[in-house]
Amino acid sequence: MSICDKIASQYNLSWKYSFDYKAYTTQLSNITNDIIMLKSKYPMNMNGKSVKAIVKGLEVENIIVVHDDLDRPLGKLSLKTCGSAGGHNGVKSIISCLGTDKFRRLRIGIGRPINPNEVTRYVLADFDVSEKTNLEMVHKHALEIILNELKFFVTDHTDLIPR
């Protein structure tokens, strides 16, 4: 289950498919803020199209991208506010489509395979049982980080409600 799915579950949200964004979206709101989560259905190296469409269509001001990171050990979390894609094709696509690298990212380490020729298979493979156990704790911590980041964006501190 992805971090976005965990947030949606925590707030009892349901996902809806948007043909305009070619993505599943769900939304939390309070009096002055809307928080929209997006799961692009484009291939990873093209997912910036979904992000660009929703940013332009809804005039989104702040973005947090959650993505895996081969260059960090399994479970290591890192928050980044701007900069290069670090070799991540999905982030490259977002930077290219938005024309900027100035957006927040929560990078979740997945480690790197020993054989560099195995990267694609490694990234797409399921985690083993011990890795899944480790990632459950990581997901809890990542969820806390994201919710804290959302508080940074939400300025009036009223409760968020499903929409």
Coordinates of N, CA and C in Angstrom, one line a residue:
M1 N 0.8 -1.2 0.0 CA 0.0 0.0 0.0 C 0.9 1.2 0.0
S2 N 0.6 2.2 -0.9 CA 1.4 3.4 -1.0 C 1.1 4.4 0.2
I3 N 2.0 5.3 0.3 CA 1.8 6.4 1.4 C 0.5 7.1 1.1
C4 N 0.2 7.5 -0.1 CA -1.0 8.2 -0.5 C -2.2 7.3 -0.1
D5 N -2.2 6.0 -0.3 CA -3.3 5.1 0.1 C -3.4 5.1 1.6
K6 N -2.4 5.1 2.3 CA -2.5 5.1 3.8 C -3.1 6.4 4.3
I7 N -2.7 7.6 3.7 CA -3.4 8.8 4.1 C -4.9 8.8 3.7
A8 N -5.2 8.3 2.5 CA -6.6 8.2 2.1 C -7.4 7.3 3.1
S9 N -6.8 6.2 3.5 CA -7.4 5.3 4.4 C -7.6 6.0 5.8
Q10 N -6.6 6.7 6.3 CA -6.7 7.4 7.6 C -7.8 8.4 7.6
Y11 N -8.0 9.1 6.5 CA -9.0 10.1 6.4 C -10.3 9.6 5.8
N12 N -10.4 8.3 5.5 CA -11.6 7.7 5.0 C -12.0 8.3 3.6
L13 N -11.0 8.4 2.8 CA -11.2 9.0 1.4 C -11.3 7.9 0.4
S14 N -12.0 8.2 -0.7 CA -12.0 7.3 -1.8 C -11.4 7.9 -3.0
W15 N -10.8 7.1 -3.8 CA -10.1 7.6 -5.1 C -11.1 7.6 -6.2
K16 N -11.0 8.7 -7.0 CA -11.8 8.8 -8.3 C -10.9 9.0 -9.4
Y17 N -11.2 8.3 -10.5 CA -10.4 8.4 -11.7 C -10.7 9.7 -12.5
S18 N -9.7 10.5 -12.8 CA -9.9 11.7 -13.6 C -9.3 11.5 -15.0
F19 N -10.1 11.6 -16.0 CA -9.7 11.5 -17.4 C -8.8 12.8 -17.8
D20 N -9.2 13.9 -17.2 CA -8.4 15.1 -17.4 C -7.0 15.0 -17.0
Y21 N -6.7 14.4 -15.9 CA -5.4 14.3 -15.4 C -4.7 12.9 -15.7
K22 N -5.5 12.0 -16.2 CA -5.1 10.6 -16.4 C -4.4 10.1 -15.0
A23 N -5.3 10.2 -14.0 CA -4.8 9.9 -12.7 C -5.9 9.6 -11.7
Y24 N -5.7 8.9 -10.6 CA -6.6 8.8 -9.6 C -6.4 10.0 -8.6
T25 N -7.4 10.6 -8.1 CA -7.3 11.7 -7.2 C -8.3 11.6 -6.0
T26 N -7.9 12.2 -4.9 CA -8.8 12.3 -3.8 C -8.4 13.6 -3.1
Q27 N -9.3 14.1 -2.2 CA -9.1 15.5 -1.7 C -9.5 15.6 -0.3
L28 N -8.7 16.4 0.4 CA -9.1 16.8 1.8 C -9.2 18.3 1.8
S29 N -10.1 18.9 2.6 CA -10.2 20.3 2.6 C -10.5 20.8 4.0
N30 N -10.2 22.1 4.2 CA -10.6 22.8 5.4 C -11.2 24.2 4.9
I31 N -11.3 25.1 5.7 CA -12.0 26.4 5.3 C -11.2 27.1 4.2
T32 N -9.9 27.1 4.2 CA -9.2 27.8 3.2 C -8.2 27.0 2.4
N33 N -8.1 25.7 2.6 CA -7.2 24.9 1.8 C -7.8 23.7 1.3
D34 N -7.3 23.3 0.1 CA -7.6 22.0 -0.5 C -6.3 21.2 -0.6
I35 N -6.3 20.0 -0.2 CA -5.1 19.1 -0.4 C -5.6 18.0 -1.3
I36 N -4.9 17.9 -2.4 CA -5.3 17.0 -3.5 C -4.2 16.0 -3.6
M37 N -4.5 14.7 -3.5 CA -3.5 13.6 -3.7 C -3.8 13.0 -5.1
L38 N -2.7 12.7 -5.8 CA -2.8 12.2 -7.2 C -1.9 11.0 -7.3
K39 N -2.5 10.0 -8.0 CA -1.7 8.8 -8.4 C -1.8 8.7 -9.9
S40 N -0.7 9.1 -10.6 CA -0.7 9.1 -12.0 C -0.8 7.7 -12.6
K41 N -1.6 7.6 -13.7 CA -1.6 6.3 -14.4 C -0.7 6.3 -15.6
Y42 N 0.0 7.4 -15.9 CA 1.1 7.4 -16.9 C 2.2 6.5 -16.4
P43 N 3.0 6.0 -17.4 CA 4.2 5.3 -17.0 C 5.1 6.2 -16.2
M44 N 5.9 5.7 -15.3 CA 6.7 6.5 -14.4 C 7.5 7.6 -15.1
N45 N 8.1 7.3 -16.3 CA 8.9 8.3 -16.9 C 8.0 9.4 -17.7
M46 N 6.7 9.3 -17.5 CA 5.8 10.3 -18.1 C 4.8 10.9 -17.1
N47 N 5.0 10.6 -15.8 CA 4.0 11.0 -14.8 C 3.9 12.5 -14.6
G48 N 4.9 13.2 -15.1 CA 4.9 14.7 -15.0 C 3.7 15.3 -15.7
K49 N 3.2 14.5 -16.7 CA 2.0 15.0 -17.5 C 0.8 15.1 -16.6
S50 N 0.6 14.2 -15.7 CA -0.5 14.2 -14.7 C -0.3 15.4 -13.8
V51 N 0.9 15.5 -13.3 CA 1.2 16.6 -12.3 C 1.0 17.9 -12.9
K52 N 1.5 18.1 -14.1 CA 1.3 19.4 -14.8 C -0.2 19.7 -15.1
A53 N -0.9 18.7 -15.5 CA -2.4 18.9 -15.8 C -3.1 19.4 -14.5
I54 N -2.8 18.7 -13.4 CA -3.6 19.1 -12.2 C -3.1 20.5 -11.6
V55 N -1.8 20.7 -11.8 CA -1.2 22.0 -11.3 C -1.8 23.2 -12.1
K56 N -1.9 23.0 -13.4 CA -2.5 24.0 -14.3 C -4.0 24.1 -14.1
G57 N -4.7 23.0 -14.1 CA -6.1 22.9 -14.0 C -6.7 23.4 -12.7
L58 N -6.0 23.2 -11.6 CA -6.6 23.6 -10.3 C -5.7 24.7 -9.7
E59 N -4.8 25.2 -10.4 CA -3.9 26.3 -9.9 C -3.3 25.9 -8.5
V60 N -2.7 24.7 -8.5 CA -2.0 24.1 -7.3 C -0.8 25.0 -7.0
E61 N -0.6 25.3 -5.8 CA 0.5 26.2 -5.4 C 1.7 25.4 -4.8
N62 N 1.4 24.3 -4.1 CA 2.5 23.6 -3.4 C 2.3 22.1 -3.7
I63 N 3.5 21.5 -3.9 CA 3.5 20.0 -4.3 C 4.4 19.3 -3.3
I64 N 4.0 18.1 -2.9 CA 4.9 17.1 -2.3 C 4.9 15.9 -3.1
V65 N 6.0 15.5 -3.6 CA 6.1 14.2 -4.4 C 6.8 13.2 -3.5
V66 N 6.1 12.0 -3.4 CA 6.7 10.9 -2.7 C 7.2 9.9 -3.7
H67 N 8.5 9.5 -3.6 CA 9.0 8.6 -4.5 C 10.1 7.7 -3.9
D68 N 10.3 6.6 -4.6 CA 11.4 5.6 -4.1 C 12.7 6.2 -4.5
D69 N 13.8 5.7 -3.9 CA 15.1 6.2 -4.1 C 16.1 5.1 -4.0
L70 N 16.7 4.7 -5.2 CA 17.7 3.7 -5.2 C 19.0 4.0 -4.5
D71 N 19.3 5.3 -4.3 CA 20.6 5.7 -3.7 C 20.5 5.8 -2.2
R72 N 19.4 5.4 -1.6 CA 19.3 5.4 -0.2 C 19.1 3.9 0.3
P73 N 19.6 3.6 1.4 CA 19.3 2.2 1.9 C 17.8 2.0 2.2
L74 N 17.4 0.8 2.1 CA 16.0 0.4 2.3 C 15.5 1.1 3.6
G75 N 14.4 1.9 3.5 CA 13.8 2.5 4.6 C 14.3 3.8 5.0
K76 N 15.4 4.3 4.5 CA 15.9 5.6 4.8 C 15.1 6.7 4.1
L77 N 14.6 7.6 4.9 CA 13.8 8.7 4.4 C 14.6 10.0 4.3
S78 N 14.2 10.8 3.3 CA 14.9 12.1 3.1 C 14.0 13.1 2.5
L79 N 13.9 14.2 3.1 CA 13.0 15.3 2.6 C 13.9 16.3 1.8
K80 N 13.5 16.6 0.6 CA 14.2 17.5 -0.2 C 13.3 18.6 -0.7
T81 N 13.8 19.9 -0.8 CA 12.9 21.0 -1.1 C 13.0 21.4 -2.6
C82 N 14.1 21.1 -3.2 CA 14.3 21.4 -4.6 C 15.6 20.7 -5.1
G83 N 15.9 20.8 -6.4 CA 17.1 20.3 -6.9 C 16.9 19.2 -8.0
S84 N 18.0 18.6 -8.4 CA 17.9 17.6 -9.5 C 17.0 16.4 -9.2
A85 N 16.8 15.7 -10.2 CA 16.0 14.4 -10.0 C 16.8 13.3 -9.4
G86 N 18.1 13.4 -9.4 CA 18.9 12.4 -8.8 C 18.8 11.1 -9.6
G87 N 18.5 11.2 -10.9 CA 18.4 10.0 -11.7 C 17.0 9.3 -11.7
H88 N 16.1 9.8 -10.9 CA 14.7 9.2 -10.9 C 13.9 9.7 -12.1
N89 N 13.5 8.8 -12.9 CA 12.8 9.2 -14.2 C 11.5 9.8 -13.9
G90 N 10.8 9.4 -12.9 CA 9.5 10.1 -12.6 C 9.7 11.5 -12.2
V91 N 10.7 11.8 -11.4 CA 11.0 13.1 -10.9 C 11.5 14.0 -12.1
K92 N 12.3 13.4 -13.0 CA 12.7 14.1 -14.2 C 11.6 14.5 -15.0
S93 N 10.6 13.7 -15.1 CA 9.4 14.0 -15.9 C 8.6 15.2 -15.3
I94 N 8.5 15.1 -14.0 CA 7.8 16.2 -13.3 C 8.5 17.5 -13.4
I95 N 9.9 17.5 -13.3 CA 10.7 18.7 -13.4 C 10.5 19.3 -14.9
S96 N 10.6 18.4 -15.8 CA 10.5 18.7 -17.2 C 9.1 19.3 -17.6
C97 N 8.1 18.7 -17.1 CA 6.7 19.2 -17.4 C 6.4 20.5 -16.7
L98 N 6.8 20.6 -15.4 CA 6.5 21.9 -14.7 C 7.5 23.0 -15.0
G99 N 8.7 22.6 -15.6 CA 9.7 23.7 -15.9 C 10.4 24.2 -14.6
T100 N 10.3 23.5 -13.6 CA 11.0 23.9 -12.3 C 11.3 22.6 -11.5
D101 N 12.3 22.8 -10.7 CA 12.7 21.7 -9.7 C 12.3 22.1 -8.3
K102 N 11.6 23.2 -8.2 CA 11.3 23.8 -6.8 C 9.9 23.2 -6.3
F103 N 10.0 22.0 -5.8 CA 8.9 21.3 -5.2 C 9.4 20.3 -4.2
R104 N 8.7 20.1 -3.1 CA 9.1 19.2 -2.0 C 9.0 17.7 -2.5
R105 N 10.0 16.9 -2.0 CA 10.0 15.5 -2.3 C 10.3 14.8 -1.0
L106 N 9.6 13.7 -0.8 CA 9.9 12.8 0.3 C 10.4 11.5 -0.4
R107 N 11.7 11.3 -0.2 CA 12.4 10.1 -0.9 C 12.4 9.0 0.1
I108 N 12.0 7.8 -0.4 CA 12.0 6.6 0.5 C 13.0 5.6 -0.1
G109 N 14.1 5.4 0.6 CA 15.1 4.5 0.2 C 14.6 3.1 0.0
I110 N 15.0 2.5 -1.2 CA 14.7 1.1 -1.4 C 16.0 0.3 -1.7
G111 N 17.2 0.9 -1.6 CA 18.4 0.3 -1.8 C 18.7 0.1 -3.3
R112 N 19.8 -0.5 -3.6 CA 20.2 -0.7 -5.0 C 20.6 -2.2 -5.2
P113 N 20.2 -2.8 -6.3 CA 20.7 -4.1 -6.5 C 22.2 -4.2 -6.7
I114 N 22.8 -5.3 -6.4 CA 24.2 -5.5 -6.6 C 24.6 -5.4 -8.1
N115 N 23.8 -6.0 -8.9 CA 24.0 -6.0 -10.4 C 23.4 -4.8 -11.0
P116 N 24.1 -3.8 -11.6 CA 23.5 -2.6 -12.1 C 22.5 -2.9 -13.3
N117 N 22.7 -4.1 -13.9 CA 21.8 -4.4 -15.0 C 20.4 -4.9 -14.5
E118 N 20.3 -5.0 -13.2 CA 19.0 -5.6 -12.6 C 18.1 -4.5 -12.1
V119 N 18.4 -3.2 -12.3 CA 17.7 -2.1 -11.7 C 16.2 -2.2 -12.0
T120 N 15.8 -2.3 -13.3 CA 14.4 -2.3 -13.6 C 13.7 -3.4 -12.9
R121 N 14.2 -4.6 -13.0 CA 13.6 -5.8 -12.3 C 13.5 -5.6 -10.8
Y122 N 14.6 -5.0 -10.3 CA 14.6 -4.8 -8.8 C 13.5 -3.8 -8.4
V123 N 13.4 -2.7 -9.1 CA 12.4 -1.7 -8.8 C 11.0 -2.2 -8.9
L124 N 10.7 -3.1 -9.8 CA 9.4 -3.6 -10.0 C 9.1 -4.8 -9.2
A125 N 10.1 -5.4 -8.6 CA 9.8 -6.6 -7.8 C 9.2 -6.3 -6.5
D126 N 8.5 -7.3 -5.9 CA 7.9 -7.2 -4.6 C 9.0 -7.3 -3.6
F127 N 8.8 -6.7 -2.4 CA 9.7 -6.8 -1.3 C 9.5 -8.2 -0.6
D128 N 10.6 -8.7 0.0 CA 10.5 -9.9 0.7 C 9.8 -9.6 2.1
V129 N 9.5 -10.7 2.8 CA 8.8 -10.5 4.1 C 9.5 -9.6 5.1
S130 N 10.8 -9.8 5.2 CA 11.5 -8.9 6.2 C 11.5 -7.5 5.7
E131 N 11.7 -7.3 4.4 CA 11.6 -5.9 3.9 C 10.3 -5.3 4.1
K132 N 9.2 -6.0 3.9 CA 7.9 -5.5 4.1 C 7.6 -5.1 5.5
T133 N 8.1 -5.9 6.5 CA 8.0 -5.5 7.9 C 8.7 -4.2 8.2
N134 N 9.9 -4.1 7.6 CA 10.7 -2.9 7.8 C 10.0 -1.7 7.2
L135 N 9.4 -1.9 6.0 CA 8.7 -0.8 5.3 C 7.4 -0.4 6.0
E136 N 6.8 -1.2 6.7 CA 5.6 -0.8 7.5 C 6.0 0.3 8.5
M137 N 7.1 0.1 9.2 CA 7.6 1.1 10.1 C 8.0 2.4 9.3
V138 N 8.6 2.2 8.2 CA 9.0 3.4 7.4 C 7.8 4.1 6.9
H139 N 6.8 3.4 6.5 CA 5.5 4.1 6.0 C 4.9 4.9 7.1
K140 N 4.9 4.4 8.4 CA 4.4 5.1 9.5 C 5.1 6.5 9.7
H141 N 6.4 6.4 9.6 CA 7.3 7.6 9.8 C 7.1 8.5 8.6
A142 N 7.0 8.0 7.4 CA 6.8 8.8 6.2 C 5.4 9.5 6.3
L143 N 4.4 8.8 6.8 CA 3.1 9.4 7.0 C 3.2 10.6 7.9
E144 N 3.9 10.4 9.0 CA 4.1 11.5 10.0 C 4.7 12.7 9.3
I145 N 5.8 12.5 8.5 CA 6.5 13.5 7.8 C 5.5 14.3 6.9
I146 N 4.8 13.5 6.1 CA 3.9 14.2 5.1 C 2.8 15.0 5.8
L147 N 2.2 14.4 6.9 CA 1.2 15.2 7.6 C 1.8 16.4 8.2
N148 N 3.0 16.4 8.7 CA 3.7 17.6 9.2 C 3.9 18.6 8.0
E149 N 4.3 18.1 6.9 CA 4.5 19.0 5.7 C 3.2 19.6 5.3
L150 N 2.1 18.9 5.4 CA 0.8 19.4 5.0 C 0.5 20.5 6.0
K151 N 0.8 20.4 7.3 CA 0.6 21.5 8.2 C 1.3 22.7 7.9
F152 N 2.5 22.6 7.2 CA 3.3 23.7 6.8 C 2.5 24.5 5.7
F153 N 1.8 23.8 4.9 CA 1.0 24.4 3.8 C -0.3 25.0 4.3
V154 N -0.9 24.3 5.3 CA -2.2 24.7 5.8 C -2.0 25.8 6.9
T155 N -2.4 27.0 6.6 CA -2.0 28.1 7.5 C -3.1 28.4 8.5
D156 N -4.3 28.0 8.4 CA -5.3 28.4 9.4 C -5.5 27.4 10.4
H157 N -4.9 26.2 10.4 CA -4.9 25.2 11.4 C -6.3 24.7 11.7
T158 N -7.2 24.8 10.8 CA -8.5 24.2 11.1 C -8.4 22.7 10.6
D159 N -9.3 21.9 11.1 CA -9.3 20.5 10.8 C -9.5 20.2 9.3
L160 N -8.8 19.2 8.8 CA -9.0 18.8 7.4 C -10.2 17.8 7.4
I161 N -11.0 17.9 6.4 CA -12.2 17.0 6.3 C -12.2 16.4 4.9
P162 N -12.7 15.2 4.7 CA -12.8 14.6 3.4 C -13.7 15.4 2.5
R163 N -13.4 15.4 1.3 CA -14.3 16.1 0.3 C -14.6 15.3 -0.9

